[in-house]
XYZ file of C-alpha atoms in Angstrom:
320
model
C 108.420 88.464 80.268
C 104.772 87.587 80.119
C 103.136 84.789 81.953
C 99.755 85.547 80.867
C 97.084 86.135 83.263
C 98.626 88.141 86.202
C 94.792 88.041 87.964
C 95.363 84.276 87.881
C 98.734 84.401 89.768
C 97.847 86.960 91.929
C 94.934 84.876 93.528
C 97.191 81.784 93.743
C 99.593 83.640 96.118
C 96.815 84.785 97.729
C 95.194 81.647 98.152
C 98.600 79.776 98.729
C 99.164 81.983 101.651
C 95.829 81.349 103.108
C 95.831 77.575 102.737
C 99.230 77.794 104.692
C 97.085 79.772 107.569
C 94.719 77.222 107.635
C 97.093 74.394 107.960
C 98.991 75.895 111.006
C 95.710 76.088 112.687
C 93.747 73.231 111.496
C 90.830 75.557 110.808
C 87.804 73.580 110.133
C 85.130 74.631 107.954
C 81.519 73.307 108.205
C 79.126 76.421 106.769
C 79.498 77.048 103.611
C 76.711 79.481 102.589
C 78.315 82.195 102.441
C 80.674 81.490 99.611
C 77.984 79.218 97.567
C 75.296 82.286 97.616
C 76.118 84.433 94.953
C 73.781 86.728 96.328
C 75.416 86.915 99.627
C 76.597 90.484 101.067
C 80.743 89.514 100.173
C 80.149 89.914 96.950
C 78.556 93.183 97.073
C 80.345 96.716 96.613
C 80.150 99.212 99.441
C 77.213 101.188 97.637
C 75.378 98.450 96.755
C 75.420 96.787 100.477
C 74.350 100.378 101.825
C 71.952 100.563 99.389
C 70.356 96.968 100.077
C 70.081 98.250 103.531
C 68.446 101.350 103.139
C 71.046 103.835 103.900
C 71.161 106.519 100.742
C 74.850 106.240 100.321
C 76.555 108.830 98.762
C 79.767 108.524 96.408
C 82.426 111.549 96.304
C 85.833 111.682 94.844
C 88.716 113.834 96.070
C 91.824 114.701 94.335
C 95.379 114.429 96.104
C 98.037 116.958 95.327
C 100.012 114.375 93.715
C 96.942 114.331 91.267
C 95.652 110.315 92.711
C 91.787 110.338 92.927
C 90.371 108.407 95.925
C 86.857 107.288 96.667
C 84.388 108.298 99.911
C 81.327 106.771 100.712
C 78.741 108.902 102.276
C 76.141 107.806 105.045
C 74.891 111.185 105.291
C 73.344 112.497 108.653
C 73.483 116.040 110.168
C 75.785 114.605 113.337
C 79.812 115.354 113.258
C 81.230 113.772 110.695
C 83.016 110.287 111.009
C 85.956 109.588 108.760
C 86.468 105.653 108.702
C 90.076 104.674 107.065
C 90.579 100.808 106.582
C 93.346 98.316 107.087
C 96.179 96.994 104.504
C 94.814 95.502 101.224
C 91.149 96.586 102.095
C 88.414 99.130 101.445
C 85.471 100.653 102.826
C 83.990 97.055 102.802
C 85.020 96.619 105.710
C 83.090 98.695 108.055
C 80.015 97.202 106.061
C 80.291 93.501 105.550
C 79.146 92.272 109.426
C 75.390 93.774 108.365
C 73.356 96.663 110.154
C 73.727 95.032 113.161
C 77.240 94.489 113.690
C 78.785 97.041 111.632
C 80.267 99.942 112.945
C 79.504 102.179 110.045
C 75.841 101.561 110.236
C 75.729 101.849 114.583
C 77.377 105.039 113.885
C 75.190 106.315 111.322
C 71.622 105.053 113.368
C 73.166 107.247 116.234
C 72.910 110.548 113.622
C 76.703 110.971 113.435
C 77.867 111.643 109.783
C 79.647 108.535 108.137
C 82.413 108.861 105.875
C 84.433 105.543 104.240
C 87.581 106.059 102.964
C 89.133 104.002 100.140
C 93.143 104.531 99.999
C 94.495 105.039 96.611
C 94.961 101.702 94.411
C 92.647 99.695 96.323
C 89.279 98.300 94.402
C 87.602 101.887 94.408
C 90.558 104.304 94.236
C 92.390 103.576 91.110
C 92.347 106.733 89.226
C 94.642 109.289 88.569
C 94.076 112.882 86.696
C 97.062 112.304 84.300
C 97.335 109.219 82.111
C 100.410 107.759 83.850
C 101.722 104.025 83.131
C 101.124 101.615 85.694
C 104.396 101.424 87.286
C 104.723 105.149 87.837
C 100.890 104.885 89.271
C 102.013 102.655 91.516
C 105.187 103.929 93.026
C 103.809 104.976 96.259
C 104.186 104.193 99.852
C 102.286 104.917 102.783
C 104.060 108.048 103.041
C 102.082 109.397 100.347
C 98.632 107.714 101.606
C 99.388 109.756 104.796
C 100.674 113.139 103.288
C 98.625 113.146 100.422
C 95.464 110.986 100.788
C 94.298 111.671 104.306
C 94.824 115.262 104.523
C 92.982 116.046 100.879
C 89.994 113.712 102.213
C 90.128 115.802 105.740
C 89.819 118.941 103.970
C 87.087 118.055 101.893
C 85.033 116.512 104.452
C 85.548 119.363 106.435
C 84.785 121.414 103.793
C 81.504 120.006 102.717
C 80.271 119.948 106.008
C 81.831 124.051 106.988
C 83.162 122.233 110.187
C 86.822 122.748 111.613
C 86.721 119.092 113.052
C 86.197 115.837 112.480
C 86.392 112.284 114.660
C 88.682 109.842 112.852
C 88.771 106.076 113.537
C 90.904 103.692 111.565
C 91.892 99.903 111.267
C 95.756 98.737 111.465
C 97.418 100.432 108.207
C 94.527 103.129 108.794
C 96.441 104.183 111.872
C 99.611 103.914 110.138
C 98.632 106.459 107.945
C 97.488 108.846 110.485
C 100.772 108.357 112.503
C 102.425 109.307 109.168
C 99.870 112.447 108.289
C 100.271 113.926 112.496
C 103.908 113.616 112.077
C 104.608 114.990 108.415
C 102.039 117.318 108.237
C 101.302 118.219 111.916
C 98.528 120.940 110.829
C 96.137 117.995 110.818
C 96.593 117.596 114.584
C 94.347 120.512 115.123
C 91.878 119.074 112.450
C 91.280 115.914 114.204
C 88.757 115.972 117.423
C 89.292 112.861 118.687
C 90.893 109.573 116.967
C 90.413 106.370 117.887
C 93.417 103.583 116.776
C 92.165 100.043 116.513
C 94.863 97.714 116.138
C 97.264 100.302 115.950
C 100.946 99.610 113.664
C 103.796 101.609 113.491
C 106.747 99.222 113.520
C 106.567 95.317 111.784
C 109.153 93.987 113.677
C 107.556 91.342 115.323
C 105.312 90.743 112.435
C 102.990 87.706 112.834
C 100.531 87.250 109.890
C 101.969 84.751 107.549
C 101.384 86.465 104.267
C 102.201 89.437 105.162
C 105.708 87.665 106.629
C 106.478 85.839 103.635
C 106.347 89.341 101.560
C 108.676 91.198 103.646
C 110.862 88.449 103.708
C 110.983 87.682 99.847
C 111.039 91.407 98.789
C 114.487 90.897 96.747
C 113.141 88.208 95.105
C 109.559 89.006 94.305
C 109.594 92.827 93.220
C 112.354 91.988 89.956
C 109.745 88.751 89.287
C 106.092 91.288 89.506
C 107.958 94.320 87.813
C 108.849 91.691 84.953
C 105.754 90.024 85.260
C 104.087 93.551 84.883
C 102.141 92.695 88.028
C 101.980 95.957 90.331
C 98.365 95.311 91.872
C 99.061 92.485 94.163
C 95.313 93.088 95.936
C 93.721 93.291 92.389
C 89.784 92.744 92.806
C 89.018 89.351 91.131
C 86.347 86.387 91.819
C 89.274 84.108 93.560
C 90.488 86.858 95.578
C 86.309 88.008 96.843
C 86.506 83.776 97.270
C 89.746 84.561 99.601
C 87.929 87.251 101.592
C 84.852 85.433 102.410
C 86.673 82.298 103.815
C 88.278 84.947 106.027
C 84.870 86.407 106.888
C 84.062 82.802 107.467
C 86.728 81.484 109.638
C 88.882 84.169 110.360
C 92.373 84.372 110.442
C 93.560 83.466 113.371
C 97.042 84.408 113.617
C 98.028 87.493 115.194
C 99.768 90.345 113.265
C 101.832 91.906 115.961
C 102.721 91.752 119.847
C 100.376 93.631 122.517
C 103.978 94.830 123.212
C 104.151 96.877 120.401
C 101.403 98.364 120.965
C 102.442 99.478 124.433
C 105.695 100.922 122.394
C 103.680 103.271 120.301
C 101.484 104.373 123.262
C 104.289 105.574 125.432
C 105.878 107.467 122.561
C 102.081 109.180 121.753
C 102.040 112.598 123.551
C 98.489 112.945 124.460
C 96.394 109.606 124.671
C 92.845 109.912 126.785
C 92.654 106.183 127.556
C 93.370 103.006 125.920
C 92.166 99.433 126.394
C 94.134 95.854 126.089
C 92.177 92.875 125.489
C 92.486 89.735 128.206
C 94.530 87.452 126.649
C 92.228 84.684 127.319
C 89.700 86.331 124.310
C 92.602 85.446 121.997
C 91.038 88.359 120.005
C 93.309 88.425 116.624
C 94.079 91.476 114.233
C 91.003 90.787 112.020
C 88.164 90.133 114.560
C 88.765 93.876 114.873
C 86.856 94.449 111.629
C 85.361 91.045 110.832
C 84.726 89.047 113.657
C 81.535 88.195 115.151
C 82.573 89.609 118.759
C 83.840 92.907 117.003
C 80.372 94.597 118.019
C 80.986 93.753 121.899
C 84.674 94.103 122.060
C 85.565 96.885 119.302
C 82.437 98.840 118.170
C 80.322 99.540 121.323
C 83.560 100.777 122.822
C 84.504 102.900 120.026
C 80.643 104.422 119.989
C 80.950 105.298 123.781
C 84.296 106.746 123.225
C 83.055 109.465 120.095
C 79.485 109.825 122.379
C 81.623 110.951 125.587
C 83.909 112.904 123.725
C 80.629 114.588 121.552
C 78.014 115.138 124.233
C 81.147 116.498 126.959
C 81.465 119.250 124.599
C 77.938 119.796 124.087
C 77.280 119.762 127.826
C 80.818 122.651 127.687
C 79.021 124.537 125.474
């Protein structure tokens, strides 16, 4: 069964989705720069915003056991290094798109420490593979496999390009995922890690709140026979409509929220050996993607993150 252009339908869910996010909330829109400018930062790659800024990026590629080949982008600097792993659906964007000012790759980089930007396999940067492999077998993966596979090659190489035993991790909602995964199946990486720092941390979607991401779960039975007949496997695929999709989030953010504070609270008790942790006031109404995008993530996510990996890095220093 062929439809024709899968890009096409893939946006239109995407879009679909969005629109119905809007309408709950009545978002209104009154700037629209930053989708007109075809020149503005959204619609730049992760080397060429680091380049417009000055920052010598560096591209590597690392090789997973399972033979996937996944993307890092360097901000190189003789500090520790800093591994940055995004959320679900993203990419190393991310930590980029806010500007020098506001985003935490570049605060962390001005400070000296060593940058890294992680791109999990199949997103816009990491779709290679060693072997030519048909799409449906390339895509048969979970997040078992990004946090088996993915983080722990990417750990290693880090560490080995630098000839440290340690690195400070910090990831984004399916970026903590991951690392749950990789500290539980392949606890070795414990000892790797010097400090991480969980933003938005998920481990369980039962109380999932984020429409999109609802509807999916929800219509699983009924959508994977449709895509696998459809030949559709990259539901995120990198297209004009979809970069359209992203700035309106950038824009106007999303503001519903993706899980319960309660949750949260679940998956600290169960952690065996967490230094601190903080909860925002609920009056904030900080939501899941503020964490990355919004323009209060400086104040309320970055500075506190920086403070946390500066403690942590100077105490040892000063134990030296």
């Amino acid at each position: 069964m062929n439809l024709g252009n899968s890009s096409l339908i893939r946006s239109v869910i995407l879009i679909f989705c969005f629109g119905y996010v809007q309408n709950r909330r009545k978002i209104k829109t009154n700037n629209t720069n930053l989708i007109s400018d075809p020149n503005s930062d959204i619609y730049l790659d992760s080397l060429q915003l680091l380049a417009k800024y000055g920052y010598n990026p560096q591209r590597h590629s690392v090789v997973t056991g399972d033979g996937y080949v996944v993307d890092l982008y360097r901000i190189p600097r003789n500090g520790p290094p800093v591994l940055l792993v995004h959320g679900i659906a993203d990419s190393s964007d991310s930590w980029l798109v806010l500007g020098p000012e506001n985003s935490l790759a570049y605060q962390l980089a001005d400070l000296g420490y060593d940058v890294w930007l992680y791109n999990t396999r199949g997103n816009k940067y990491s779709k290679a593979h060693v072997r030519n492999i048909p799409a449906n077998k390339y895509w048969n993966f979970t997040y078992e496999e990004m946090g088996t596979q993915d983080l722990p090659a990417v750990i290693d190489y880090i560490l080995s390009v630098r000839s440290l035993g340690k690195l400070y991790y910090v990831g984004f909602s399916q970026g903590t995922t991951i690392f749950f995964i990789m500290c539980s199946l392949r606890p070795e990486y414990n000892d790797k890690v010097k400090h991480a720092v969980m933003l938005a941390p998920i481990a369980l979607i039962n109380n999932i709140k984020y429409p999109f991401i609802d509807i999916l779960t929800k219509n699983l039975h009924l959508l994977v026979p449709l895509f696998n007949n459809l030949g559709i496997y990259d539901v995120y695929a990198n297209n004009h409509l979809l970069n359209l999709y992203h700035a309106k989030v950038c824009r106007d953010g999303v503001p519903e929220k993706v899980h319960l504070v309660e949750n949260v609270e679940f998956i600290r008790r169960k952690l065996p050996n967490v230094a601190g942790y903080i909860v925002f006031n609920k009056s904030l109404d900080f939501t899941h993607l503020e964490f990355i995008y919004g323009s209060r993530a400086k104040k309320f996510v970055n500075n506190p993150v920086v403070n946390i990996i500066n403690n942590d890095y100077y105490a040892g220093l000063e134990a030296v």
